[in-house]
PDB file of C-alpha atoms in Angstrom:
ATOM      1  CA  MET A   1     -31.836 103.772  -7.019  1.00 61.00           C
ATOM      2  CA  ILE A   2     -32.844 101.645  -4.172  1.00 63.00           C
ATOM      3  CA  LEU A   3     -35.939 100.276  -5.166  1.00 61.00           C
ATOM      4  CA  ARG A   4     -33.232  98.483  -8.142  1.00 62.00           C
ATOM      5  CA  LEU A   5     -31.433  97.041  -4.760  1.00 56.00           C
ATOM      6  CA  GLN A   6     -34.164  96.031  -3.364  1.00 59.00           C
ATOM      7  CA  GLN A   7     -35.731  94.476  -6.579  1.00 63.00           C
ATOM      8  CA  PHE A   8     -32.016  92.581  -7.116  1.00 55.00           C
ATOM      9  CA  GLN A   9     -31.911  91.429  -3.303  1.00 59.00           C
ATOM     10  CA  ILE A  10     -35.507  89.540  -3.729  1.00 63.00           C
ATOM     11  CA  ARG A  11     -34.497  88.071  -7.128  1.00 63.00           C
ATOM     12  CA  ILE A  12     -31.385  86.452  -5.415  1.00 59.00           C
ATOM     13  CA  LEU A  13     -33.385  85.174  -2.626  1.00 55.00           C
ATOM     14  CA  ARG A  14     -36.088  83.780  -4.756  1.00 64.00           C
ATOM     15  CA  ALA A  15     -32.787  82.114  -6.403  1.00 57.00           C
ATOM     16  CA  SER A  16     -31.167  81.184  -3.410  1.00 59.00           C
ATOM     17  CA  ARG A  17     -34.849  79.368  -1.688  1.00 60.00           C
ATOM     18  CA  ARG A  18     -34.859  77.264  -5.555  1.00 62.00           C
ATOM     19  CA  SER A  19     -31.213  76.163  -5.853  1.00 64.00           C
ATOM     20  CA  TRP A  20     -32.305  75.090  -1.598  1.00 59.00           C
ATOM     21  CA  ARG A  21     -34.982  73.409  -2.407  1.00 66.00           C
ATOM     22  CA  GLN A  22     -33.765  71.350  -5.072  1.00 68.00           C
ATOM     23  CA  PHE A  23     -30.554  70.673  -3.231  1.00 61.00           C
ATOM     24  CA  PHE A  24     -33.364  69.687  -0.544  1.00 61.00           C
ATOM     25  CA  LEU A  25     -34.839  67.669  -3.111  1.00 61.00           C
ATOM     26  CA  SER A  26     -31.914  65.662  -4.755  1.00 68.00           C
ATOM     27  CA  CYS A  27     -30.240  64.959  -1.341  1.00 59.00           C
ATOM     28  CA  LEU A  28     -34.154  63.778  -0.370  1.00 63.00           C
ATOM     29  CA  LEU A  29     -34.032  61.577  -3.577  1.00 63.00           C
ATOM     30  CA  THR A  30     -30.438  60.056  -3.353  1.00 69.00           C
ATOM     31  CA  LEU A  31     -31.159  59.384   0.207  1.00 70.00           C
ATOM     32  CA  VAL A  32     -34.261  57.040  -0.808  1.00 68.00           C
ATOM     33  CA  VAL A  33     -32.622  55.556  -3.567  1.00 66.00           C
ATOM     34  CA  SER A  34     -29.898  54.305  -1.343  1.00 69.00           C
ATOM     35  CA  CYS A  35     -32.229  53.030   1.081  1.00 66.00           C
ATOM     36  CA  SER A  36     -34.561  50.522  -1.225  1.00 68.00           C
ATOM     37  CA  CYS A  37     -31.412  49.493  -2.622  1.00 63.00           C
ATOM     38  CA  LEU A  38     -29.879  48.957   0.066  1.00 63.00           C
ATOM     39  CA  LEU A  39     -33.160  46.324   1.458  1.00 64.00           C
ATOM     40  CA  LEU A  40     -33.425  44.930  -2.072  1.00 64.00           C
ATOM     41  CA  ALA A  41     -29.175  43.795  -2.551  1.00 55.00           C
ATOM     42  CA  THR A  42     -29.147  43.360   1.028  1.00 48.00           C
ATOM     43  CA  PRO A  43     -29.380  39.501   1.714  1.00 52.00           C
ATOM     44  CA  SER A  44     -30.511  38.231   4.611  1.00 52.00           C
ATOM     45  CA  ALA A  45     -28.796  38.194   7.946  1.00 53.00           C
ATOM     46  CA  LEU A  46     -29.961  35.252   9.997  1.00 67.00           C
ATOM     47  CA  ALA A  47     -28.621  31.767   9.353  1.00 70.00           C
ATOM     48  CA  GLY A  48     -28.605  28.890  11.666  1.00 82.00           C
ATOM     49  CA  ILE A  49     -26.990  25.351  12.795  1.00 87.00           C
ATOM     50  CA  ASN A  50     -29.052  23.812   9.986  1.00 88.00           C
ATOM     51  CA  ASP A  51     -28.126  26.083   6.590  1.00 89.00           C
ATOM     52  CA  ASP A  52     -24.765  26.551   5.157  1.00 88.00           C
ATOM     53  CA  ASN A  53     -24.925  30.840   5.636  1.00 89.00           C
ATOM     54  CA  PHE A  54     -21.584  32.003   7.075  1.00 89.00           C
ATOM     55  CA  ASP A  55     -22.177  33.589  10.665  1.00 85.00           C
ATOM     56  CA  GLY A  56     -18.767  33.140  11.996  1.00 87.00           C
ATOM     57  CA  ASN A  57     -16.408  30.695  13.165  1.00 89.00           C
ATOM     58  CA  VAL A  58     -18.228  26.868  14.146  1.00 91.00           C
ATOM     59  CA  PHE A  59     -16.195  26.693  16.814  1.00 90.00           C
ATOM     60  CA  LEU A  60     -16.902  29.547  18.583  1.00 87.00           C
ATOM     61  CA  LEU A  61     -20.677  29.970  18.005  1.00 87.00           C
ATOM     62  CA  TYR A  62     -21.938  26.460  17.555  1.00 86.00           C
ATOM     63  CA  GLY A  63     -18.974  24.190  19.127  1.00 86.00           C
ATOM     64  CA  GLY A  64     -18.461  27.199  22.288  1.00 84.00           C
ATOM     65  CA  ASN A  65     -15.405  26.762  22.017  1.00 82.00           C
ATOM     66  CA  GLY A  66     -13.046  29.965  20.422  1.00 81.00           C
ATOM     67  CA  SER A  67      -9.717  28.187  21.517  1.00 83.00           C
ATOM     68  CA  LEU A  68      -9.386  25.569  19.074  1.00 89.00           C
ATOM     69  CA  VAL A  69      -8.879  27.920  16.180  1.00 89.00           C
ATOM     70  CA  PRO A  70      -6.551  28.273  14.867  1.00 89.00           C
ATOM     71  CA  PRO A  71      -4.634  25.040  16.674  1.00 91.00           C
ATOM     72  CA  ARG A  72      -2.312  25.821  19.041  1.00 90.00           C
ATOM     73  CA  VAL A  73       0.120  22.700  17.478  1.00 93.00           C
ATOM     74  CA  ALA A  74       1.613  22.748  14.301  1.00 94.00           C
ATOM     75  CA  LEU A  75       0.712  18.725  12.580  1.00 95.00           C
ATOM     76  CA  ALA A  76       4.182  18.480  12.671  1.00 95.00           C
ATOM     77  CA  ASP A  77       5.209  19.016  16.199  1.00 96.00           C
ATOM     78  CA  SER A  78       2.851  16.682  17.306  1.00 95.00           C
ATOM     79  CA  ILE A  79       4.120  13.428  14.917  1.00 94.00           C
ATOM     80  CA  LYS A  80       7.474  14.519  16.471  1.00 95.00           C
ATOM     81  CA  GLY A  81       5.928  14.802  19.930  1.00 95.00           C
ATOM     82  CA  GLY A  82       4.474  11.500  19.632  1.00 95.00           C
ATOM     83  CA  LYS A  83       1.033  13.218  20.502  1.00 96.00           C
ATOM     84  CA  PRO A  84      -2.157  11.909  19.388  1.00 97.00           C
ATOM     85  CA  ALA A  85      -3.336  14.551  16.918  1.00 97.00           C
ATOM     86  CA  LEU A  86      -7.265  15.303  15.609  1.00 97.00           C
ATOM     87  CA  LEU A  87      -7.618  16.673  12.698  1.00 97.00           C
ATOM     88  CA  VAL A  88     -11.108  18.241  11.604  1.00 97.00           C
ATOM     89  CA  PHE A  89     -11.509  20.005   7.763  1.00 97.00           C
ATOM     90  CA  TYR A  90     -13.931  22.532   7.821  1.00 96.00           C
ATOM     91  CA  VAL A  91     -15.714  25.911   6.637  1.00 96.00           C
ATOM     92  CA  ASP A  92     -18.039  28.151   8.592  1.00 93.00           C
ATOM     93  CA  ASP A  93     -20.475  28.199   5.541  1.00 92.00           C
ATOM     94  CA  SER A  94     -21.492  24.785   6.083  1.00 93.00           C
ATOM     95  CA  SER A  95     -23.802  23.398   8.008  1.00 94.00           C
ATOM     96  CA  ASP A  96     -22.164  19.386   8.498  1.00 95.00           C
ATOM     97  CA  CYS A  97     -19.115  21.706   9.909  1.00 95.00           C
ATOM     98  CA  LYS A  98     -21.260  23.783  12.492  1.00 94.00           C
ATOM     99  CA  GLN A  99     -22.744  20.952  13.750  1.00 95.00           C
ATOM    100  CA  GLN A 100     -19.538  18.548  13.866  1.00 96.00           C
ATOM    101  CA  ALA A 101     -17.783  21.672  15.552  1.00 95.00           C
ATOM    102  CA  ILE A 102     -19.802  20.591  19.029  1.00 94.00           C
ATOM    103  CA  VAL A 103     -18.580  17.324  18.495  1.00 96.00           C
ATOM    104  CA  VAL A 104     -14.702  17.710  18.470  1.00 96.00           C
ATOM    105  CA  SER A 105     -15.802  20.645  20.974  1.00 94.00           C
ATOM    106  CA  GLN A 106     -16.750  17.495  23.347  1.00 94.00           C
ATOM    107  CA  LEU A 107     -14.027  15.369  22.691  1.00 95.00           C
ATOM    108  CA  GLN A 108     -11.359  18.310  23.472  1.00 94.00           C
ATOM    109  CA  ALA A 109     -13.298  18.165  27.000  1.00 92.00           C
ATOM    110  CA  PHE A 110     -11.920  14.105  27.404  1.00 92.00           C
ATOM    111  CA  TYR A 111      -8.958  14.113  25.474  1.00 95.00           C
ATOM    112  CA  GLY A 112      -7.541  17.877  25.029  1.00 93.00           C
ATOM    113  CA  ARG A 113      -4.885  17.592  27.452  1.00 93.00           C
ATOM    114  CA  ALA A 114      -3.379  14.038  25.877  1.00 95.00           C
ATOM    115  CA  ALA A 115      -4.301  14.536  21.977  1.00 96.00           C
ATOM    116  CA  ASP A 116      -3.564  18.247  19.798  1.00 96.00           C
ATOM    117  CA  PHE A 117      -7.150  19.139  18.335  1.00 96.00           C
ATOM    118  CA  SER A 118      -6.781  21.064  14.471  1.00 95.00           C
ATOM    119  CA  PRO A 119      -9.472  22.547  12.772  1.00 96.00           C
ATOM    120  CA  ILE A 120      -8.361  23.250   9.687  1.00 96.00           C
ATOM    121  CA  ASP A 121      -9.865  25.971   7.580  1.00 95.00           C
ATOM    122  CA  VAL A 122      -9.663  24.491   4.260  1.00 96.00           C
ATOM    123  CA  ASP A 123      -9.674  27.897   2.504  1.00 94.00           C
ATOM    124  CA  ALA A 124      -6.508  28.242   4.300  1.00 92.00           C
ATOM    125  CA  ILE A 125      -4.424  24.641   2.697  1.00 94.00           C
ATOM    126  CA  PRO A 126      -1.959  26.028   0.814  1.00 93.00           C
ATOM    127  CA  VAL A 127      -2.234  25.575  -3.018  1.00 91.00           C
ATOM    128  CA  GLN A 128       0.454  23.334  -3.852  1.00 91.00           C
ATOM    129  CA  SER A 129       1.346  19.590  -5.691  1.00 88.00           C
ATOM    130  CA  ASN A 130       2.328  17.839  -3.212  1.00 94.00           C
ATOM    131  CA  PHE A 131       2.604  17.652   0.723  1.00 96.00           C
ATOM    132  CA  THR A 132       4.416  15.638   3.259  1.00 96.00           C
ATOM    133  CA  PRO A 133       3.202  13.423   6.038  1.00 96.00           C
ATOM    134  CA  THR A 134       3.668  16.919   8.530  1.00 95.00           C
ATOM    135  CA  GLU A 135       1.033  19.166   6.503  1.00 96.00           C
ATOM    136  CA  PRO A 136      -2.210  18.745   7.251  1.00 96.00           C
ATOM    137  CA  GLY A 137      -3.467  19.158   3.084  1.00 96.00           C
ATOM    138  CA  TYR A 138      -1.809  15.728   2.863  1.00 96.00           C
ATOM    139  CA  TYR A 139      -4.845  13.932   4.173  1.00 97.00           C
ATOM    140  CA  TYR A 140      -7.559  16.260   2.952  1.00 96.00           C
ATOM    141  CA  GLU A 141      -9.658  14.970   0.331  1.00 95.00           C
ATOM    142  CA  GLY A 142     -11.879  17.613  -0.610  1.00 94.00           C
ATOM    143  CA  VAL A 143     -14.848  17.404   1.366  1.00 96.00           C
ATOM    144  CA  VAL A 144     -15.782  18.676   5.009  1.00 96.00           C
ATOM    145  CA  PRO A 145     -16.348  18.451   7.304  1.00 97.00           C
ATOM    146  CA  GLN A 146     -13.323  15.124   7.332  1.00 98.00           C
ATOM    147  CA  THR A 147     -12.139  14.004  10.519  1.00 98.00           C
ATOM    148  CA  VAL A 148      -8.687  11.867  10.726  1.00 98.00           C
ATOM    149  CA  LEU A 149      -7.501  10.930  13.946  1.00 98.00           C
ATOM    150  CA  LEU A 150      -3.452  10.331  13.849  1.00 98.00           C
ATOM    151  CA  ASN A 151      -2.520   8.082  16.713  1.00 97.00           C
ATOM    152  CA  GLN A 152       1.322   8.505  18.624  1.00 96.00           C
ATOM    153  CA  LYS A 153       3.400   7.140  15.922  1.00 95.00           C
ATOM    154  CA  GLY A 154       1.675   9.363  13.051  1.00 96.00           C
ATOM    155  CA  GLU A 155      -0.802   6.551  11.806  1.00 96.00           C
ATOM    156  CA  VAL A 156      -4.346   7.244  10.290  1.00 97.00           C
ATOM    157  CA  VAL A 157      -6.236   5.556  12.847  1.00 98.00           C
ATOM    158  CA  LEU A 158     -10.053   6.702  11.758  1.00 98.00           C
ATOM    159  CA  ASN A 159     -10.934   9.191   8.273  1.00 98.00           C
ATOM    160  CA  GLN A 160     -13.840   9.978   8.059  1.00 97.00           C
ATOM    161  CA  LYS A 161     -15.632  12.062   5.487  1.00 97.00           C
ATOM    162  CA  GLY A 162     -19.024  14.116   7.136  1.00 96.00           C
ATOM    163  CA  THR A 163     -20.393  14.371  10.010  1.00 96.00           C
ATOM    164  CA  VAL A 164     -18.825  11.743  12.484  1.00 97.00           C
ATOM    165  CA  PRO A 165     -20.805  10.644  16.221  1.00 96.00           C
ATOM    166  CA  PHE A 166     -18.859  11.848  19.002  1.00 96.00           C
ATOM    167  CA  GLU A 167     -19.514   7.770  20.347  1.00 95.00           C
ATOM    168  CA  LYS A 168     -17.436   6.797  17.195  1.00 96.00           C
ATOM    169  CA  VAL A 169     -14.426   9.433  17.502  1.00 97.00           C
ATOM    170  CA  ASP A 170     -14.751   8.344  20.936  1.00 96.00           C
ATOM    171  CA  ASP A 171     -14.188   4.630  20.601  1.00 95.00           C
ATOM    172  CA  VAL A 172     -11.043   4.975  18.612  1.00 97.00           C
ATOM    173  CA  PHE A 173      -9.530   7.306  21.048  1.00 96.00           C
ATOM    174  CA  ARG A 174     -10.152   5.014  23.544  1.00 95.00           C
ATOM    175  CA  GLU A 175      -8.060   2.153  21.314  1.00 95.00           C
ATOM    176  CA  VAL A 176      -5.126   5.106  20.943  1.00 96.00           C
ATOM    177  CA  PHE A 177      -4.700   5.926  24.738  1.00 95.00           C
ATOM    178  CA  ASN A 178      -5.558   2.064  25.282  1.00 93.00           C
ATOM    179  CA  LEU A 179      -8.774   2.842  27.428  1.00 92.00           C
ATOM    180  CA  LEU A 180     -11.755   0.314  28.912  1.00 91.00           C
ATOM    181  CA  PRO A 181     -14.328   0.215  26.023  1.00 88.00           C
ATOM    182  CA  ARG A 182     -17.437   2.230  26.777  1.00 82.00           C
ATOM    183  CA  SER A 183     -19.394  -1.121  27.287  1.00 82.00           C
ATOM    184  CA  GLU A 184     -17.080  -2.220  30.600  1.00 82.00           C
ATOM    185  CA  SER A 185     -15.776   1.606  31.770  1.00 77.00           C
ATOM    186  CA  VAL A 186     -18.245   4.029  33.612  1.00 68.00           C
ATOM    187  CA  ALA A 187     -19.815   6.767  31.058  1.00 63.00           C
ATOM    188  CA  LEU A 188     -18.248   9.838  30.228  1.00 57.00           C
ATOM    189  CA  LYS A 189     -20.023  12.689  31.226  1.00 53.00           C
ATOM    190  CA  ARG A 190     -19.980  16.007  29.480  1.00 48.00           C
ATOM    191  CA  ARG A 191     -19.626  19.868  30.549  1.00 47.00           C
ATOM    192  CA  SER A 192     -22.347  21.761  30.192  1.00 50.00           C
ATOM    193  CA  VAL A 193     -19.954  24.350  28.862  1.00 47.00           C
ATOM    194  CA  ASN A 194     -19.116  23.705  26.105  1.00 49.00           C
ATOM    195  CA  GLU A 195     -22.476  22.304  24.677  1.00 51.00           C
ATOM    196  CA  PHE A 196     -24.479  24.433  21.699  1.00 50.00           C
ATOM    197  CA  ASN A 197     -27.279  27.016  23.500  1.00 48.00           C
ATOM    198  CA  THR A 198     -30.067  26.158  20.551  1.00 48.00           C
ATOM    199  CA  GLU A 199     -31.723  29.021  21.974  1.00 45.00           C
ATOM    200  CA  LEU A 200     -28.972  31.541  21.615  1.00 42.00           C
ATOM    201  CA  ALA A 201     -29.507  30.630  17.655  1.00 43.00           C
ATOM    202  CA  LYS A 202     -33.379  31.173  17.817  1.00 41.00           C
TER     203      LYS A 202
END
C-alpha cells in the first residue's frame, strides 16, 4: 500500500514537471514571437524637420511655441474686433509645415500683441459645403502650409501656399500697420527663445 502511494506520488511529480516544462516553453515561445513581431512591425520613431514623419505638434517641437495651439482667439472675434489675423493651415506630418512653424513663431514675437495668430490644423476643419468669411475653412485651398493674412477690415492681404519666408510676411505686416519699410527702419532682432534648436532634433 505504501509502495503504491509512493509510486503514485512519483507519477504525479513527473506529470507536474512535464506540465510546468510545457507551460514554460509555451510562454517562452509566445514571448519570442511577440518580440520579433514588434521589432519587425514597428516603424522607425525617428523624425526630423526635413521629413514628413509625425513626431508631435510642429509649433511646440519646431517653432518652440506651444502657446499658438490651439488659437486663443477665434477668427470671427478677430474680424469683429478689427484686429489683423494670420491664419496658417498646417498638418503635423509635413516637413514644409515644420519649417513654416519656425517662421510663424518668429512673426508672433514681433506682431503677437497687435495681431491674432491662428494656426489651423486642416484635419480639424469641419467637412461642409459652404463656409462664411468668419470661418477658417473659407480661406483654405487644400494645400499645406498655407498662410493667409487678413487686415483690420477682414480683407485678405496675403495668401501664399507653401513655405513663406519671414521677410515676405513681415513686409505685408508692415503695410497693414503702416510701418516703415525694412530698408528704412531699424532691423528687427529675433528672440533666440523661439528659434528651432537643431541640437535637439539630431
